[in-house]
PDB file of C-alpha atoms in Angstrom:
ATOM      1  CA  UNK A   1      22.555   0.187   2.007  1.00 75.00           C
ATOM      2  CA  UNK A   2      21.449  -3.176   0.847  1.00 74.00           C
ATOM      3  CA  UNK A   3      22.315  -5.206   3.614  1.00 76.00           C
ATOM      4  CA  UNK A   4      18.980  -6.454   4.898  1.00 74.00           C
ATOM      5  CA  UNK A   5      20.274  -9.319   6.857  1.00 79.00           C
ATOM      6  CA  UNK A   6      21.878  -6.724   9.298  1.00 83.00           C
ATOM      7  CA  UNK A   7      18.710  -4.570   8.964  1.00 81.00           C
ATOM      8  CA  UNK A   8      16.364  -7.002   9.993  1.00 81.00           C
ATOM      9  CA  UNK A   9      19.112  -8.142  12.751  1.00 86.00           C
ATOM     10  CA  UNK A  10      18.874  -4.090  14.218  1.00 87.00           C
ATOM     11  CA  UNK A  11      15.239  -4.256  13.593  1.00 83.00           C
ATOM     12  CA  UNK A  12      14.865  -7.534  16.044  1.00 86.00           C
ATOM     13  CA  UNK A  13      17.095  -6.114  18.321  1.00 88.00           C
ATOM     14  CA  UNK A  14      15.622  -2.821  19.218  1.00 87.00           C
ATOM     15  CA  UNK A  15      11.902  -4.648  18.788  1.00 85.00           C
ATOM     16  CA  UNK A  16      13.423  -7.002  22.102  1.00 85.00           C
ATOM     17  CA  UNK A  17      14.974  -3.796  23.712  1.00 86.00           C
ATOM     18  CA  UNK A  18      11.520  -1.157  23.343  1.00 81.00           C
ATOM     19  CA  UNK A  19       8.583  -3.690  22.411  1.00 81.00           C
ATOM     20  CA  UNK A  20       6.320  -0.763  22.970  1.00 84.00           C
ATOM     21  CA  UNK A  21       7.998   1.278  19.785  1.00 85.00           C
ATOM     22  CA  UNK A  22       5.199   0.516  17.242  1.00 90.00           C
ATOM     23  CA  UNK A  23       6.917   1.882  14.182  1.00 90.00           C
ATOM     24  CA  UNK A  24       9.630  -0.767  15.083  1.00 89.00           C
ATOM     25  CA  UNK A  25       7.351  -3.267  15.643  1.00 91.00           C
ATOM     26  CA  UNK A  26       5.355  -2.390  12.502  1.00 92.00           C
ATOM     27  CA  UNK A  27       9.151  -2.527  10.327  1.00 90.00           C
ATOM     28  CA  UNK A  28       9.818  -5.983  11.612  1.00 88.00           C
ATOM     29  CA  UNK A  29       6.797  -6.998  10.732  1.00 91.00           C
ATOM     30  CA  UNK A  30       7.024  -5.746   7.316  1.00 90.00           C
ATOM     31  CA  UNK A  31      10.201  -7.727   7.004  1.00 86.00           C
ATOM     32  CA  UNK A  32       9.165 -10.980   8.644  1.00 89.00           C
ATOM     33  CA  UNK A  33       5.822 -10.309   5.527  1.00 89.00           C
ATOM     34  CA  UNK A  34       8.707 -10.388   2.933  1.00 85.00           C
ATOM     35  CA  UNK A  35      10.242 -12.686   3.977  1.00 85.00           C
ATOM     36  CA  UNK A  36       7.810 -15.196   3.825  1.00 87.00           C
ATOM     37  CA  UNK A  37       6.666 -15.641   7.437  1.00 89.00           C
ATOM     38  CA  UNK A  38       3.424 -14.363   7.638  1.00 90.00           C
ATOM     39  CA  UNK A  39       2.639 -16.285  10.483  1.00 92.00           C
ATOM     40  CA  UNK A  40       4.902 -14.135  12.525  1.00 92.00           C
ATOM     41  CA  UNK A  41       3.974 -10.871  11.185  1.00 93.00           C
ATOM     42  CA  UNK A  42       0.332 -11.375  12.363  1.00 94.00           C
ATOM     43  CA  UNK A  43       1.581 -12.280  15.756  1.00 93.00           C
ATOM     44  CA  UNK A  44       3.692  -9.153  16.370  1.00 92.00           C
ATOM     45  CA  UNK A  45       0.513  -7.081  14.631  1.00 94.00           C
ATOM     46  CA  UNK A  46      -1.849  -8.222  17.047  1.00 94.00           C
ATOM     47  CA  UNK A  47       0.368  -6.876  19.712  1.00 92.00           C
ATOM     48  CA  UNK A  48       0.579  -3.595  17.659  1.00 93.00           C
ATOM     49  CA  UNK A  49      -2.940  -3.738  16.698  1.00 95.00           C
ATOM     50  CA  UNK A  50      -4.307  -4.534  20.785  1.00 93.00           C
ATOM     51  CA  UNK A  51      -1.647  -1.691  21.728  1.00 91.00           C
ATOM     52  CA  UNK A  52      -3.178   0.882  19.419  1.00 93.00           C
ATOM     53  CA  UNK A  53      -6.430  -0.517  17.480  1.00 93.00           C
ATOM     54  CA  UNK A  54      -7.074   2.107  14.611  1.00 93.00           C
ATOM     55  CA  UNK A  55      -3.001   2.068  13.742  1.00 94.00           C
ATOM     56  CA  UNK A  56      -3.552   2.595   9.969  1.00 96.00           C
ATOM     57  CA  UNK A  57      -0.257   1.248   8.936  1.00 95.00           C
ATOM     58  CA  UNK A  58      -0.427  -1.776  10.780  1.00 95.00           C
ATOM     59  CA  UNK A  59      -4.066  -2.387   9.901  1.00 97.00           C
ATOM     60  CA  UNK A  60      -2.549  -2.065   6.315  1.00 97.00           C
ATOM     61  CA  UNK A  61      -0.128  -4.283   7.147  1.00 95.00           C
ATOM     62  CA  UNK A  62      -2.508  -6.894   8.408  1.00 96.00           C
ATOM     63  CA  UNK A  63      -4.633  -6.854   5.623  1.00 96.00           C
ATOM     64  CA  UNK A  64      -1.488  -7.951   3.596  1.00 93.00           C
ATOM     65  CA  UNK A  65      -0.877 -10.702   5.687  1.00 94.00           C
ATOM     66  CA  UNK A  66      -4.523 -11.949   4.942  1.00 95.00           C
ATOM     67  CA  UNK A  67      -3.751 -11.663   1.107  1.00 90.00           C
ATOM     68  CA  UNK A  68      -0.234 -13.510   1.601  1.00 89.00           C
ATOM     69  CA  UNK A  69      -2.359 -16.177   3.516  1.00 89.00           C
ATOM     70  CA  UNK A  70      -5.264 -16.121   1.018  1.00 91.00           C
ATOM     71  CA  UNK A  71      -7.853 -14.628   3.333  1.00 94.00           C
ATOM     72  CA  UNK A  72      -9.789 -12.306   1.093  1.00 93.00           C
ATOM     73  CA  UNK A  73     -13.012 -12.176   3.961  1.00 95.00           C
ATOM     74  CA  UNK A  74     -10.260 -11.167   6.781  1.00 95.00           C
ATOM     75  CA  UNK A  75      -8.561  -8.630   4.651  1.00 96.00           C
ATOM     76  CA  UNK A  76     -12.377  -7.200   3.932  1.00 96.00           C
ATOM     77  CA  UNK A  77     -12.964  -7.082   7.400  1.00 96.00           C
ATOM     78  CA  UNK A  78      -9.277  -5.155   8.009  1.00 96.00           C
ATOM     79  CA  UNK A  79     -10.136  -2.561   4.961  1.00 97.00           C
ATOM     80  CA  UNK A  80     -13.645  -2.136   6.331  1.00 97.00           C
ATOM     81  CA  UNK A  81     -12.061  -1.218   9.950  1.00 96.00           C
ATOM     82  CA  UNK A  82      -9.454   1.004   8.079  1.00 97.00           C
ATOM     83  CA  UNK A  83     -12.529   3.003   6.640  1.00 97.00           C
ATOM     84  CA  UNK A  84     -14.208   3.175   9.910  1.00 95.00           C
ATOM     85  CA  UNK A  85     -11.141   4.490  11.369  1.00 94.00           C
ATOM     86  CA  UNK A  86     -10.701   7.244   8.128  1.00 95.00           C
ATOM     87  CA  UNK A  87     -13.017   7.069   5.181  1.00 94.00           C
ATOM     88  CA  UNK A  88     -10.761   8.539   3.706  1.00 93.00           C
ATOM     89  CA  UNK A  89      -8.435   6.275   2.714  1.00 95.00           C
ATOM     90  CA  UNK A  90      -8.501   5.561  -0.763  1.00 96.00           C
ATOM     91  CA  UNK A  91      -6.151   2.828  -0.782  1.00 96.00           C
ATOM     92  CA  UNK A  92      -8.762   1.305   1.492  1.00 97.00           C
ATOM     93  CA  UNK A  93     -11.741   1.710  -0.401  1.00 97.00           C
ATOM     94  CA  UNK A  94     -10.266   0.673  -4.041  1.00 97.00           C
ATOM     95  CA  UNK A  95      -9.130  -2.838  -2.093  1.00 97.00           C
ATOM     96  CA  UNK A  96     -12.277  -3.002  -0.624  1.00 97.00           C
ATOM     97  CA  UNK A  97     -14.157  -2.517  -4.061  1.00 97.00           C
ATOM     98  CA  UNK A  98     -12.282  -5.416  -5.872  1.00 96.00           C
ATOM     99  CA  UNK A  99     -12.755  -8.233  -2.795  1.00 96.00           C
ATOM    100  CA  UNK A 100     -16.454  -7.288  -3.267  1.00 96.00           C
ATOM    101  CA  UNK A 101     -16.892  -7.671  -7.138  1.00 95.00           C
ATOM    102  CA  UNK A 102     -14.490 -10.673  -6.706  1.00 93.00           C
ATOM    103  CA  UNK A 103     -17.003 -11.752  -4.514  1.00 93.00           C
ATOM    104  CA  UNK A 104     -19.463 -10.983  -7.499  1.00 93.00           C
ATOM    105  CA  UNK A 105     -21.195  -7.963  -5.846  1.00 95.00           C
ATOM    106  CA  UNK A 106     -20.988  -5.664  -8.264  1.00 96.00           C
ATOM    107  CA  UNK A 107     -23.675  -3.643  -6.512  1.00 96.00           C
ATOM    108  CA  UNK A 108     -21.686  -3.568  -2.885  1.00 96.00           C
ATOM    109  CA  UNK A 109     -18.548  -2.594  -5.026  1.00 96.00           C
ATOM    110  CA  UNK A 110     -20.641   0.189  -7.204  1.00 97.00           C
ATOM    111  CA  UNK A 111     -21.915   1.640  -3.728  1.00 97.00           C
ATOM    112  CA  UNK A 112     -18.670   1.315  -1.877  1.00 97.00           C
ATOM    113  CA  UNK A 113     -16.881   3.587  -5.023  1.00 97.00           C
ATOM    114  CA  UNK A 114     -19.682   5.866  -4.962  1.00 96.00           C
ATOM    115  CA  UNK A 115     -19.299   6.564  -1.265  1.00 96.00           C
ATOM    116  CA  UNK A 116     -15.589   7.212  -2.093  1.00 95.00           C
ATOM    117  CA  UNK A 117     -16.370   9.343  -4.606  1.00 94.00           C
ATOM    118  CA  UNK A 118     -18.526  11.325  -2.167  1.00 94.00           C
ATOM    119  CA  UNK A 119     -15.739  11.809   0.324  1.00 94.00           C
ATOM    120  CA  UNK A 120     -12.794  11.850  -2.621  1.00 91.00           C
ATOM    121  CA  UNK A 121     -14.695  14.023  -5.037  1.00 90.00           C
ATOM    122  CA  UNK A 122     -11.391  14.661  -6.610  1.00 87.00           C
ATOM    123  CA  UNK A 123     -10.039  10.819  -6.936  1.00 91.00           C
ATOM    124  CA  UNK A 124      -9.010   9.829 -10.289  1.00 89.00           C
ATOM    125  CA  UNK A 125      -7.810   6.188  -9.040  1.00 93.00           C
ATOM    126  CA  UNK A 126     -12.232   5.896  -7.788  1.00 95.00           C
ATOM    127  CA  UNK A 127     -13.184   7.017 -11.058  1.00 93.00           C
ATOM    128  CA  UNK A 128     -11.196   4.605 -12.660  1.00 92.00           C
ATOM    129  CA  UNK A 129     -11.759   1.766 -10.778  1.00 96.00           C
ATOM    130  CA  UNK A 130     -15.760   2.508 -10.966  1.00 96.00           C
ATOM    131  CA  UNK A 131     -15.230   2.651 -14.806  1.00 94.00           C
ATOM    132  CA  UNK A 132     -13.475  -0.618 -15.049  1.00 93.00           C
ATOM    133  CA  UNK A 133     -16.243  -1.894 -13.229  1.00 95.00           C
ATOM    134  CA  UNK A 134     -18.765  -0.242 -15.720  1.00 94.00           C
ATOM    135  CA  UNK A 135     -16.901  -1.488 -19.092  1.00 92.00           C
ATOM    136  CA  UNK A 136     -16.639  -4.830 -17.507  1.00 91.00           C
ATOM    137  CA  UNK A 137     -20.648  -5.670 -16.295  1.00 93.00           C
ATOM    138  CA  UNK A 138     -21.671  -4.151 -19.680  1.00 91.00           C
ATOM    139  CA  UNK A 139     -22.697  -0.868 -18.254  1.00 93.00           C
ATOM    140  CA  UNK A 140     -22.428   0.492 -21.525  1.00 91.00           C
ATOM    141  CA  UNK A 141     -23.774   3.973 -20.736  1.00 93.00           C
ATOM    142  CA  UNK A 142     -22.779   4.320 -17.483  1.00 94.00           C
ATOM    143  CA  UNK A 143     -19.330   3.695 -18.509  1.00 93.00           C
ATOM    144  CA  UNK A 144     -19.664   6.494 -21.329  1.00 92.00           C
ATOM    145  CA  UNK A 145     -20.972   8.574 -18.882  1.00 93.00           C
ATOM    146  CA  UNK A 146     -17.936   8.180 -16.429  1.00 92.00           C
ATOM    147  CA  UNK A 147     -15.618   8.368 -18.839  1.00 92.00           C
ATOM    148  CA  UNK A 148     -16.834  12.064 -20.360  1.00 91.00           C
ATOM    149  CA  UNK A 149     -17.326  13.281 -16.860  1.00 91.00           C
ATOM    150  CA  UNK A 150     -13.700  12.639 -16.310  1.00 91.00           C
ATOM    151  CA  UNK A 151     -12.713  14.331 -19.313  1.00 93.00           C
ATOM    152  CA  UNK A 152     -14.881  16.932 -18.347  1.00 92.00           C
ATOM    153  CA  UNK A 153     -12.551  17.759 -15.221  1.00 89.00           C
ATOM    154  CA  UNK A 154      -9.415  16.879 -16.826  1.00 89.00           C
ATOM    155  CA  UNK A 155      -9.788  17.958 -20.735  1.00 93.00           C
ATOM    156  CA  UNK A 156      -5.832  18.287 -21.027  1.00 92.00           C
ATOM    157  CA  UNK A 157      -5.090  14.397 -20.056  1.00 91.00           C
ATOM    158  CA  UNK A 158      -4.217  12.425 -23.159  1.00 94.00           C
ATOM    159  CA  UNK A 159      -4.512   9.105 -21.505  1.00 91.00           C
ATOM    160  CA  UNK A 160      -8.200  10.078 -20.642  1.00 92.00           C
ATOM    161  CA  UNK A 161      -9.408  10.356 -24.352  1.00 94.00           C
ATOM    162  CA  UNK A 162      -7.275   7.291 -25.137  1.00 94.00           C
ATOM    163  CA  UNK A 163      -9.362   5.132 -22.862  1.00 92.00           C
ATOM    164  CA  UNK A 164     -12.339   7.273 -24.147  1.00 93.00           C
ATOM    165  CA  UNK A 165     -11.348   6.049 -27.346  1.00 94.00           C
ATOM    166  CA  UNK A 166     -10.430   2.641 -26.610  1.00 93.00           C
ATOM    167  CA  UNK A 167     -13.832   2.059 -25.491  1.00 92.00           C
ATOM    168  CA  UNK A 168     -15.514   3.409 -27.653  1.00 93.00           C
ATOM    169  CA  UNK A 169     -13.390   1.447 -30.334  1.00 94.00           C
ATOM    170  CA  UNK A 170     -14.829  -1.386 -28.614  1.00 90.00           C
ATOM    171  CA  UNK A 171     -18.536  -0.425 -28.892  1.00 90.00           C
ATOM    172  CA  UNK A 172     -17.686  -0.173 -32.758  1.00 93.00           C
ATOM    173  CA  UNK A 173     -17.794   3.480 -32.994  1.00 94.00           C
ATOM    174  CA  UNK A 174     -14.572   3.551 -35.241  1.00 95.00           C
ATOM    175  CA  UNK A 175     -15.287   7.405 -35.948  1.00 95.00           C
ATOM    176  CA  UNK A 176     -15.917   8.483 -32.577  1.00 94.00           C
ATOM    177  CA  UNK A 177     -13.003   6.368 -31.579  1.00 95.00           C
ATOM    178  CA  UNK A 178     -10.911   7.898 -34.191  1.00 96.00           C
ATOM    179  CA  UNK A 179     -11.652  11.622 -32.452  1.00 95.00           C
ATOM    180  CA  UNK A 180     -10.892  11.193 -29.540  1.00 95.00           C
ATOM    181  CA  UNK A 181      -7.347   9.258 -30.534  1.00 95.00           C
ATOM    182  CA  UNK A 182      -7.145  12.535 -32.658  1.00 95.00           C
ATOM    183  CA  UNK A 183      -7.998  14.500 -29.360  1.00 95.00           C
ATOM    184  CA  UNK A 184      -5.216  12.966 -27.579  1.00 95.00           C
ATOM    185  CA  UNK A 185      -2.362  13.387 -30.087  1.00 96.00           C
ATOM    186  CA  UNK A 186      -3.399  17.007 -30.434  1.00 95.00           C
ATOM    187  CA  UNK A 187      -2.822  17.272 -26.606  1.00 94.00           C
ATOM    188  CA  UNK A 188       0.399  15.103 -26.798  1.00 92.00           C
ATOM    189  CA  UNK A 189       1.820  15.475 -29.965  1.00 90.00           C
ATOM    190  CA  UNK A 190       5.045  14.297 -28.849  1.00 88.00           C
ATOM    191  CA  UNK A 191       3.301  11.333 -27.095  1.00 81.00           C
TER     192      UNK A 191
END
């Protein structure tokens, strides 16, 4: 309804009455991360987290509290124990990816995508973050590669010959830019 103040009031309240309630615990939590005190999050996510160690919400959770305190290695370490836990989880894996090129190893965030890929073969958000990667190191062909594969399983998405387009606008291939752009209205024409 708006009224967070009495939220967060109910929310402290029945964290003091069942402590042992982890989605309660995990809400407060998210509340005392918004509002600015990280420092208290963590503390009531440890308890969570030594209560029930592979929680994947509170392990999420966590990992945003490193980012709020400008931990990138911690938050690593959290997404890396999410993973172990379910390797799954995309979410995971793409935040995982971008620590490790940030950390300028493109190779550890090329193999971590590829192992998503393996266990997502279906994940657009992989395929995309792999091809940013790609365009950005200058992996020309690997990029153009990516990007046709993807159109290859999704030949009706506009926005896929767009970026198709896009890079290869960048590469200076104005005409095969120009066909794919064509591509895409002729999927979209109302687009």
């Amino acid at each position: 309804l708006g009224d967070v103040s009495s939220a967060f009031t109910a929310l402290k309240t029945a964290a003091k009455i069942s402590p042992d309630v982890i989605p309660v615990q995990i809400k407060l939590a998210t509340l005392y991360l918004l509002k600015g005190q990280p420092e208290t999050a963590h503390r009531i996510l440890e308890k969570v987290l030594a209560q029930s160690p592979e929680n994947i919400n509170a392990l999420y959770l966590t990992a945003g509290v490193y980012f709020h305190e400008n931990d990138p290695g911690n938050a690593a370490a959290t997404f890396e124990k999410i993973l172990s836990t379910d390797p799954k989880q995309e979410r995971a894996r793409l935040a995982l990816a971008d620590i490790t090129a940030r950390n300028r190893d493109i190779d550890g965030a090329v193999r971590i995508l590829k192992n998503g890929l393996k266990l997502n073969p279906n994940s657009t958000d992989i395929r995309l973050a792999l091809y940013s990667i790609y365009v950005k190191t200058s992996q020309i062909i690997n990029a153009e590669k990516l990007v046709s594969a993807m159109i290859a399983r999704r030949p009706d998405n506009p926005r896929l010959y767009i970026m198709k387009g896009n890079f290869l606008a960048g590469q200076n291939r104005i005409h095969d830019a120009e066909t794919a752009f064509q591509t895409a209205i002729r999927i979209s024409p109302d687009s």
